[in-house]
Coordinates of C-alpha atoms and ligand atoms in Angstrom, one line a residue:
M1 CA 141.0 -107.3 -33.9
S2 CA 139.7 -105.9 -37.3
E3 CA 137.7 -108.2 -39.5
K4 CA 138.4 -106.3 -42.6
K5 CA 139.0 -108.5 -45.6
L6 CA 142.5 -108.8 -47.5
W7 CA 140.4 -108.1 -50.7
G8 CA 137.5 -105.7 -49.9
G9 CA 138.2 -103.1 -52.2
R10 CA 136.4 -104.4 -55.4
F11 CA 133.3 -105.3 -53.0
S12 CA 130.7 -103.2 -52.3
G13 CA 128.1 -106.2 -50.5
E14 CA 128.9 -108.0 -47.2
A15 CA 129.3 -111.8 -47.6
D16 CA 126.4 -114.0 -46.6
P17 CA 127.4 -114.9 -43.0
Q18 CA 127.1 -118.7 -43.5
F19 CA 129.4 -118.4 -46.7
A20 CA 131.8 -116.5 -44.6
E21 CA 132.3 -119.0 -42.0
F22 CA 132.2 -121.9 -44.8
N23 CA 135.0 -119.9 -46.6
R24 CA 137.1 -119.5 -43.6
S25 CA 140.1 -121.7 -42.9
F26 CA 141.4 -120.0 -39.7
P27 CA 139.9 -122.3 -37.6
F28 CA 142.3 -125.2 -38.8
D29 CA 145.1 -123.2 -40.8
R30 CA 146.0 -121.4 -37.5
R31 CA 148.3 -124.1 -37.0
L32 CA 150.4 -122.4 -39.6
F33 CA 150.8 -119.6 -37.5
E34 CA 154.4 -120.1 -36.5
V35 CA 155.6 -120.7 -40.1
D36 CA 153.5 -117.8 -41.5
V37 CA 155.6 -115.6 -39.1
R38 CA 158.6 -116.9 -40.0
A39 CA 157.9 -116.7 -43.7
S40 CA 156.8 -113.1 -43.6
I41 CA 159.9 -112.2 -41.5
A42 CA 162.1 -113.6 -44.4
Y43 CA 159.8 -112.0 -47.1
S44 CA 160.2 -108.7 -45.4
R45 CA 163.9 -109.2 -45.9
A46 CA 163.5 -109.9 -49.7
L47 CA 161.4 -106.8 -50.1
E48 CA 164.2 -104.7 -48.4
R49 CA 166.7 -106.2 -50.7
A50 CA 164.7 -105.4 -53.7
G51 CA 164.5 -101.8 -52.4
V52 CA 160.6 -102.3 -52.2
V53 CA 160.6 -101.2 -48.7
S54 CA 163.5 -99.1 -46.8
P55 CA 165.7 -100.4 -44.1
G56 CA 164.0 -98.6 -41.4
E57 CA 160.3 -100.0 -42.8
A58 CA 161.8 -103.5 -43.0
S59 CA 162.8 -103.4 -39.5
Q60 CA 159.5 -102.0 -38.1
I61 CA 157.8 -104.9 -40.1
R62 CA 160.3 -107.3 -38.7
E63 CA 159.9 -106.3 -35.3
G64 CA 156.1 -106.2 -35.4
L65 CA 156.0 -109.7 -36.8
E66 CA 158.6 -110.5 -34.0
R67 CA 156.2 -109.4 -31.6
I68 CA 153.1 -111.3 -33.2
G69 CA 155.1 -114.6 -32.9
E70 CA 155.7 -113.8 -29.3
E71 CA 152.1 -113.0 -28.7
G72 CA 151.0 -116.3 -30.4
V73 CA 147.8 -116.9 -32.3
N74 CA 144.4 -115.9 -30.7
P75 CA 142.5 -119.1 -31.8
D76 CA 138.9 -116.9 -30.9
S77 CA 139.8 -114.4 -33.8
S78 CA 137.3 -114.2 -36.5
A79 CA 140.0 -113.9 -39.3
E80 CA 139.2 -115.7 -42.6
D81 CA 142.7 -117.5 -42.5
V82 CA 145.9 -117.4 -40.6
H83 CA 147.6 -115.1 -43.4
S84 CA 144.7 -112.4 -42.8
F85 CA 145.0 -112.7 -39.1
V86 CA 149.0 -111.9 -39.0
E87 CA 148.6 -108.9 -41.3
A88 CA 146.0 -107.5 -39.7
R89 CA 147.6 -107.8 -36.3
L90 CA 150.7 -106.4 -37.8
V91 CA 148.7 -103.5 -39.1
E92 CA 147.2 -103.0 -35.9
L93 CA 150.7 -103.0 -34.5
I94 CA 152.7 -100.7 -36.6
G95 CA 150.3 -99.1 -38.9
D96 CA 150.4 -98.3 -42.6
T97 CA 153.9 -99.7 -43.0
G98 CA 152.3 -103.4 -42.4
R99 CA 150.5 -102.8 -45.3
K100 CA 153.6 -103.0 -47.5
L101 CA 154.4 -106.5 -46.6
H102 CA 152.1 -108.0 -48.9
T103 CA 153.8 -106.5 -52.0
G104 CA 154.4 -109.0 -54.9
R105 CA 152.9 -111.5 -52.9
S106 CA 149.7 -113.7 -52.9
R107 CA 148.4 -115.8 -50.2
N108 CA 148.9 -118.5 -53.2
D109 CA 152.4 -118.4 -53.1
Q110 CA 152.4 -117.7 -49.2
V111 CA 150.3 -120.5 -48.3
A112 CA 152.2 -123.1 -50.5
T113 CA 155.4 -121.9 -48.6
D114 CA 153.8 -122.0 -45.1
F115 CA 152.5 -125.4 -45.9
R116 CA 156.0 -126.7 -47.0
L117 CA 157.7 -125.1 -44.2
W118 CA 155.2 -126.9 -41.7
M119 CA 155.5 -130.3 -43.3
R120 CA 159.3 -130.0 -43.2
E121 CA 159.1 -130.4 -39.5
A122 CA 156.2 -132.5 -39.6
L123 CA 158.4 -135.2 -41.7
E124 CA 161.2 -134.7 -38.9
D125 CA 158.6 -135.3 -36.1
L126 CA 157.3 -138.4 -37.7
N127 CA 160.6 -139.6 -38.4
R128 CA 161.3 -139.3 -34.7
S129 CA 158.0 -141.0 -33.5
I130 CA 158.9 -143.8 -36.0
R131 CA 162.3 -144.4 -34.5
E132 CA 160.8 -144.6 -31.3
A133 CA 158.4 -147.3 -32.4
Q134 CA 161.3 -149.2 -33.7
T135 CA 163.5 -148.7 -30.7
A136 CA 160.6 -150.4 -28.7
L137 CA 160.6 -153.1 -31.3
V138 CA 164.4 -153.8 -30.7
E139 CA 164.0 -153.7 -27.0
F140 CA 161.2 -155.9 -26.8
A141 CA 163.2 -158.3 -29.2
E142 CA 166.3 -158.2 -27.1
A143 CA 164.4 -158.8 -23.8
N144 CA 162.9 -162.2 -25.6
S145 CA 165.7 -163.2 -27.7
E146 CA 165.2 -166.9 -27.1
V147 CA 161.4 -167.0 -27.7
V148 CA 160.4 -169.1 -30.7
I149 CA 156.9 -168.7 -32.2
P150 CA 155.4 -170.5 -35.0
G151 CA 155.7 -168.5 -38.5
Y152 CA 152.7 -168.7 -40.6
T153 CA 151.7 -168.4 -44.0
H154 CA 147.9 -168.4 -45.2
L155 CA 147.6 -168.1 -41.1
Q156 CA 148.6 -171.7 -40.9
R157 CA 151.6 -172.8 -38.8
A158 CA 154.4 -172.8 -41.3
Q159 CA 158.0 -172.8 -40.0
P160 CA 159.3 -171.9 -36.7
V161 CA 160.9 -168.4 -36.3
L162 CA 162.5 -166.5 -33.4
L163 CA 160.0 -163.5 -31.9
A164 CA 163.0 -161.5 -32.4
H165 CA 163.0 -162.1 -36.1
W166 CA 159.1 -161.5 -36.3
C167 CA 160.2 -157.9 -34.4
L168 CA 162.8 -157.3 -37.0
A169 CA 160.5 -157.5 -39.8
Y170 CA 158.3 -154.8 -38.5
F171 CA 161.6 -153.0 -37.9
E172 CA 162.4 -152.9 -41.8
M173 CA 159.1 -151.9 -42.7
L174 CA 159.4 -148.9 -40.7
A175 CA 163.1 -148.4 -41.6
R176 CA 161.7 -148.0 -45.2
D177 CA 159.0 -145.5 -44.0
R178 CA 161.6 -143.5 -42.7
E179 CA 163.6 -143.4 -45.8
R180 CA 160.5 -142.5 -47.6
L181 CA 160.1 -139.5 -45.5
V182 CA 163.6 -138.3 -46.1
E183 CA 162.8 -138.5 -49.8
T184 CA 159.5 -136.8 -49.5
R185 CA 161.3 -134.0 -47.7
R186 CA 163.7 -133.2 -50.5
R187 CA 160.5 -132.5 -52.8
V188 CA 159.0 -130.7 -49.8
N189 CA 161.9 -128.4 -49.6
V190 CA 161.4 -126.3 -52.4
L191 CA 160.5 -122.6 -52.3
P192 CA 157.1 -121.2 -54.1
L193 CA 157.4 -117.7 -52.7
G194 CA 158.1 -115.4 -55.3
S195 CA 155.7 -116.8 -57.6
A196 CA 153.0 -114.6 -56.4
A197 CA 149.4 -115.3 -57.6
L198 CA 150.2 -117.4 -60.4
A199 CA 152.4 -115.6 -62.9
G200 CA 155.6 -114.7 -61.0
T201 CA 156.5 -111.5 -59.3
S202 CA 157.1 -108.1 -60.9
F203 CA 159.1 -106.9 -58.0
P204 CA 163.1 -107.7 -58.0
I205 CA 162.8 -110.6 -55.2
D206 CA 165.9 -112.4 -55.1
R207 CA 164.3 -115.9 -54.5
E208 CA 167.4 -117.7 -54.1
T209 CA 168.4 -115.7 -51.4
L210 CA 165.0 -116.0 -50.0
A211 CA 165.3 -119.7 -50.1
V212 CA 168.5 -119.8 -48.4
D213 CA 166.9 -117.6 -45.6
L214 CA 164.1 -119.9 -45.0
G215 CA 166.2 -123.2 -45.4
F216 CA 165.0 -124.4 -48.6
E217 CA 167.2 -126.2 -50.9
S218 CA 166.0 -124.7 -54.3
V219 CA 163.4 -122.6 -55.9
A220 CA 160.4 -123.6 -57.7
R221 CA 161.3 -123.4 -61.4
N222 CA 157.4 -122.6 -62.6
S223 CA 155.1 -120.0 -60.8
L224 CA 151.8 -121.8 -62.3
D225 CA 152.9 -124.8 -61.0
A226 CA 154.3 -123.6 -57.6
V227 CA 151.1 -122.2 -56.6
S228 CA 149.1 -125.2 -57.7
D229 CA 151.2 -128.0 -56.5
R230 CA 150.2 -130.3 -53.8
D231 CA 152.2 -133.3 -54.7
F232 CA 154.0 -132.8 -51.9
C233 CA 150.7 -133.4 -49.6
V234 CA 149.7 -136.4 -51.7
E235 CA 153.2 -137.7 -51.2
F236 CA 153.0 -137.0 -47.4
L237 CA 149.6 -138.8 -47.3
S238 CA 150.9 -141.6 -49.3
D239 CA 153.7 -142.0 -47.0
C240 CA 151.5 -142.1 -43.9
S241 CA 149.2 -144.5 -45.6
L242 CA 152.0 -147.2 -46.2
L243 CA 153.1 -146.4 -42.7
M244 CA 149.6 -147.3 -41.6
V245 CA 149.6 -150.3 -43.3
H246 CA 152.7 -151.5 -41.6
L247 CA 151.3 -150.5 -38.1
S248 CA 148.0 -152.3 -38.9
R249 CA 149.7 -155.4 -39.7
L250 CA 151.8 -155.2 -36.5
A251 CA 148.5 -154.4 -34.6
E252 CA 146.7 -157.5 -36.2
D253 CA 149.5 -159.8 -35.4
V254 CA 149.6 -158.6 -31.8
I255 CA 145.7 -158.8 -31.4
L256 CA 145.8 -162.4 -32.9
Y257 CA 149.1 -163.6 -30.7
A258 CA 147.3 -161.9 -27.6
S259 CA 143.9 -164.0 -28.2
S260 CA 143.4 -167.0 -26.2
E261 CA 143.5 -169.2 -29.3
F262 CA 147.2 -168.2 -29.8
G263 CA 148.2 -167.2 -26.3
F264 CA 151.7 -166.1 -27.0
L265 CA 151.5 -162.5 -25.8
L266 CA 149.8 -160.8 -22.8
L267 CA 149.0 -157.3 -23.0
S268 CA 149.4 -155.4 -19.5
D269 CA 146.6 -153.6 -18.0
A270 CA 148.0 -150.2 -19.0
I271 CA 147.0 -150.7 -22.7
S272 CA 143.8 -153.0 -22.4
T273 CA 140.3 -152.3 -21.6
G274 CA 137.4 -154.3 -20.2
S275 CA 133.8 -155.0 -21.1
S276 CA 130.9 -153.3 -19.6
L277 CA 129.1 -156.6 -19.8
M278 CA 131.4 -159.5 -19.8
P279 CA 133.6 -159.2 -16.4
Q280 CA 136.2 -161.7 -17.7
K281 CA 137.0 -159.5 -20.9
K282 CA 140.3 -158.1 -21.5
N283 CA 140.2 -156.4 -24.8
P284 CA 143.3 -155.2 -27.2
D285 CA 141.5 -151.7 -27.9
S286 CA 144.8 -150.2 -28.3
M287 CA 146.0 -152.1 -31.4
E288 CA 142.4 -152.3 -32.5
L289 CA 142.2 -148.4 -32.7
V290 CA 145.7 -148.4 -34.7
R291 CA 144.5 -151.0 -37.2
G292 CA 141.0 -149.1 -37.3
K293 CA 142.6 -145.7 -37.9
A294 CA 144.6 -146.8 -40.7
G295 CA 141.3 -146.4 -42.9
R296 CA 141.0 -143.0 -41.9
V297 CA 144.4 -142.1 -43.3
F298 CA 144.0 -143.8 -46.5
G299 CA 140.5 -141.8 -46.8
A300 CA 142.4 -138.7 -46.4
L301 CA 145.1 -140.0 -49.3
V302 CA 142.0 -140.6 -51.7
G303 CA 140.2 -137.9 -50.6
M304 CA 143.3 -135.6 -51.4
L305 CA 143.7 -137.3 -54.9
A306 CA 140.1 -136.7 -55.7
T307 CA 140.3 -132.9 -54.7
L308 CA 143.3 -132.5 -56.9
K309 CA 142.0 -134.5 -59.9
A310 CA 141.1 -132.3 -63.0
L311 CA 141.9 -129.1 -60.9
P312 CA 142.6 -126.3 -63.6
L313 CA 145.8 -124.3 -63.4
A314 CA 146.5 -122.5 -61.2
Y315 CA 145.2 -121.8 -57.6
N316 CA 141.6 -123.0 -56.8
K317 CA 139.9 -122.8 -53.5
D318 CA 139.4 -126.6 -53.4
M319 CA 143.0 -126.7 -52.4
Q320 CA 142.3 -125.3 -49.0
E321 CA 141.0 -128.6 -48.3
D322 CA 144.7 -130.0 -48.4
K323 CA 145.3 -128.9 -44.8
E324 CA 142.4 -130.6 -42.7
A325 CA 143.7 -134.0 -44.5
V326 CA 147.2 -133.6 -43.8
F327 CA 146.8 -132.3 -40.3
D328 CA 144.5 -135.1 -39.3
A329 CA 146.6 -137.5 -40.9
F330 CA 149.7 -136.4 -39.3
D331 CA 148.0 -136.4 -35.6
T332 CA 146.4 -139.7 -36.2
V333 CA 149.8 -141.4 -37.4
T334 CA 151.6 -139.8 -34.6
G335 CA 149.2 -141.2 -32.1
C336 CA 149.3 -144.3 -33.6
L337 CA 153.0 -144.4 -33.6
Q338 CA 153.2 -143.4 -29.8
V339 CA 150.5 -146.2 -28.8
T340 CA 152.3 -148.8 -30.7
S341 CA 155.4 -148.0 -28.8
T342 CA 153.6 -148.0 -25.7
V343 CA 152.2 -151.5 -26.4
M344 CA 155.4 -153.0 -27.5
R345 CA 156.7 -151.9 -23.9
N346 CA 153.7 -153.4 -22.3
V347 CA 153.6 -156.9 -23.8
T348 CA 154.9 -159.7 -22.1
V349 CA 155.5 -163.3 -23.6
N350 CA 154.1 -166.7 -22.6
E351 CA 157.4 -168.5 -23.8
E352 CA 156.0 -172.2 -22.9
R353 CA 152.9 -171.7 -24.9
A354 CA 155.0 -170.2 -27.7
R355 CA 157.3 -173.0 -27.7
V356 CA 154.8 -175.7 -27.6
A357 CA 153.1 -173.9 -30.6
A358 CA 156.3 -173.6 -32.4
S359 CA 157.2 -177.3 -31.9
T360 CA 154.0 -178.9 -33.0
G361 CA 152.0 -178.7 -36.1
Y362 CA 154.8 -180.6 -38.4
M363 CA 156.6 -177.4 -38.9
N364 CA 159.6 -179.6 -39.3
A365 CA 158.4 -181.3 -42.1
T366 CA 160.6 -179.3 -44.6
E367 CA 163.4 -180.3 -42.5
L368 CA 162.7 -184.0 -43.3
A369 CA 162.4 -183.3 -46.9
D370 CA 165.6 -181.3 -47.0
Y371 CA 167.3 -184.3 -45.1
L372 CA 166.3 -186.6 -48.0
V373 CA 167.4 -184.4 -50.4
R374 CA 170.9 -184.4 -48.7
K375 CA 170.9 -188.0 -48.7
G376 CA 170.4 -187.9 -52.6
M377 CA 166.8 -187.6 -53.3
P378 CA 165.3 -185.3 -55.7
F379 CA 163.4 -182.4 -53.7
R380 CA 160.1 -183.2 -55.7
E381 CA 160.2 -186.9 -54.5
A382 CA 161.6 -186.0 -50.9
H383 CA 158.3 -183.5 -50.7
E384 CA 155.8 -186.0 -51.8
V385 CA 157.4 -188.9 -49.6
V386 CA 157.3 -186.3 -46.6
G387 CA 153.6 -185.5 -47.3
T388 CA 152.9 -189.1 -46.8
V389 CA 154.8 -189.4 -43.5
V390 CA 152.9 -186.2 -42.3
M391 CA 149.5 -188.1 -42.9
R392 CA 150.7 -191.2 -41.1
A393 CA 151.8 -189.1 -38.1
I394 CA 148.4 -187.2 -37.9
D395 CA 146.9 -190.7 -37.7
L396 CA 149.0 -191.8 -35.3
K397 CA 148.4 -188.4 -33.4
Q398 CA 152.3 -187.8 -33.3
E399 CA 154.7 -185.1 -34.2
L400 CA 157.3 -186.2 -36.8
H401 CA 160.0 -186.4 -34.4
Q402 CA 157.9 -188.6 -32.1
L403 CA 157.7 -191.2 -35.1
P404 CA 159.9 -194.3 -34.3
L405 CA 162.6 -195.1 -36.9
S406 CA 161.1 -198.1 -37.9
V407 CA 157.9 -196.2 -38.9
L408 CA 160.0 -193.6 -40.7
Q409 CA 162.0 -195.9 -42.6
Q410 CA 158.9 -197.4 -44.1
F411 CA 158.8 -194.3 -46.2
S412 CA 162.4 -194.4 -47.3
T413 CA 165.4 -196.5 -46.3
Q414 CA 167.6 -193.6 -46.7
I415 CA 166.2 -192.2 -43.2
D416 CA 168.6 -193.3 -40.5
T417 CA 168.9 -192.2 -36.5
D418 CA 170.8 -188.9 -37.5
V419 CA 167.3 -187.9 -38.8
Y420 CA 166.2 -186.8 -35.2
D421 CA 169.1 -184.4 -35.1
V422 CA 167.5 -182.3 -37.9
L423 CA 164.1 -182.5 -36.7
T424 CA 164.6 -180.7 -33.4
L425 CA 163.2 -177.3 -33.0
D426 CA 166.7 -175.7 -32.7
A427 CA 168.0 -177.3 -35.8
T428 CA 165.1 -176.6 -37.5
L429 CA 165.8 -172.5 -36.5
N430 CA 169.6 -172.8 -37.1
S431 CA 169.6 -174.2 -40.5
K432 CA 168.2 -170.8 -41.7
S433 CA 171.6 -169.5 -41.4
Q434 CA 171.8 -167.4 -44.5
I435 CA 171.5 -163.5 -44.7
G436 CA 167.8 -162.6 -43.6
G437 CA 167.0 -166.0 -42.1
T438 CA 165.9 -166.8 -38.7
A439 CA 168.9 -168.7 -37.3
R440 CA 169.9 -167.5 -34.0
E441 CA 173.4 -165.9 -34.9
R442 CA 171.9 -164.3 -38.0
V443 CA 169.2 -162.7 -35.9
I444 CA 171.8 -161.4 -33.3
E445 CA 173.5 -159.8 -36.1
A446 CA 170.4 -158.3 -37.5
L447 CA 169.8 -156.8 -33.8
A448 CA 173.0 -155.5 -33.6
E449 CA 172.7 -153.9 -37.1
A450 CA 169.0 -152.5 -36.0
R451 CA 170.8 -150.8 -33.0
R452 CA 173.4 -149.3 -35.1
S453 CA 170.8 -147.9 -37.5
L454 CA 168.9 -146.4 -34.7
A455 CA 171.9 -144.0 -34.2
E456 CA 171.2 -142.4 -37.4
S457 CA 168.8 -139.8 -37.0
F458 CA 167.9 -139.7 -40.7
P459 CA 168.4 -142.9 -42.8
G460 CA 169.2 -142.6 -46.2
K461 CA 169.9 -138.8 -46.1
Ligands
LIG1 N1 143.2 -120.1 -46.9 C1 143.7 -120.4 -48.4 C2 144.2 -121.9 -48.5 O1 144.3 -122.4 -47.7 C3 144.9 -119.4 -48.7 C4 145.2 -119.0 -50.0 C5 143.6 -118.3 -50.5 N2 144.1 -117.9 -51.7 C6 143.0 -117.2 -52.4 N3 143.5 -116.8 -53.7 N4 142.0 -117.3 -51.9 O2 144.1 -122.2 -49.7

């Protein structure tokens, strides 16, 4: 294939070979091949409608481009970028008519268009991968619907919760992530093509029709902005970053809960690794990598912001840096979502261990305080009283529900035998019965609601 540059006319000297390589984006932007061909086919129709090329020429261009699409991209080409690759191949295939395709177009509006087309699909793929992870969480919750674990604040045992409630907390985070992708898509789905290099096109390109042809919802209103706007990349990376925050928190919980110290979860061999030295080890590398890769995605976001900061209008080559950041974040997040789904399908629960942990550590202390409140004591006083009960229980090495009534009554005469009913694990759980609480009936409803929302392919659209 010809290595002729798209911009050679003004040049008499050759590019320094090292610089030429440095300048190339083909090694990574060939990922845009398919959308570049699609956008060019639509553009050829726009040129035809504008009377810039004849119907005969337009169909020649289209057939050439369709054939290129079928041939696929040649990864070994030495083209400068994917746009040069497609155009050079077109000229090779159909001759001089191919050279008319770029009329009134610049790689500046072309690359912005391609990247938005690519991202539209990437957002849909991500949405599907998140939904998959949500499904795995719901299935895990349903399969372990009776399991109770300690809930933590400050990583100290706080109040018992259903394991399903914990799963649904992550389900909610992922639901917001999916909504964000839908909202981002709306701003991605705007057509830059027809803005040309920076000032707009001087050919009568009907941009509205071109937008419809390519499935864009609207047309970029300002040509300078259209070619230099990479907000959509920042939004994409920011959505990915927040998603990674959520996955890393889930990963951390799983890592902790699978440790011998907690011991609530057991990771199957399919998602664990061993140690080259310590024969007894089984390590949660899967979740550690998800946790670790969050940093890499944040890096892409911060890198993108730094690249864009103070860039003068309009296009600058700095912006070529957008692609590797976005592609890498997309691949990383996709991989993390897949592994997370796999992990959730390969975790088993040590129910007994979880139950023991959930019923010890004075996590029913609040229930005792609430009990006193119901007997007429102001909450502040009840809190104080129960604090001293806990101190005594620690001394006696007993849980609150194991303390004899005579001991409890030393702290308040309002305590009676009915206190033992409110101190059970079940009572503790089921008292949290308002919307959003961990009571069994609420969680069963929440699981059903989660199932329902999984049936929607694009939440909030
Ligand atoms: N490879 C370039 C990029 O990704 C395409 C746009 C080049 N435009 C230019 N004026 N040199 O940004």
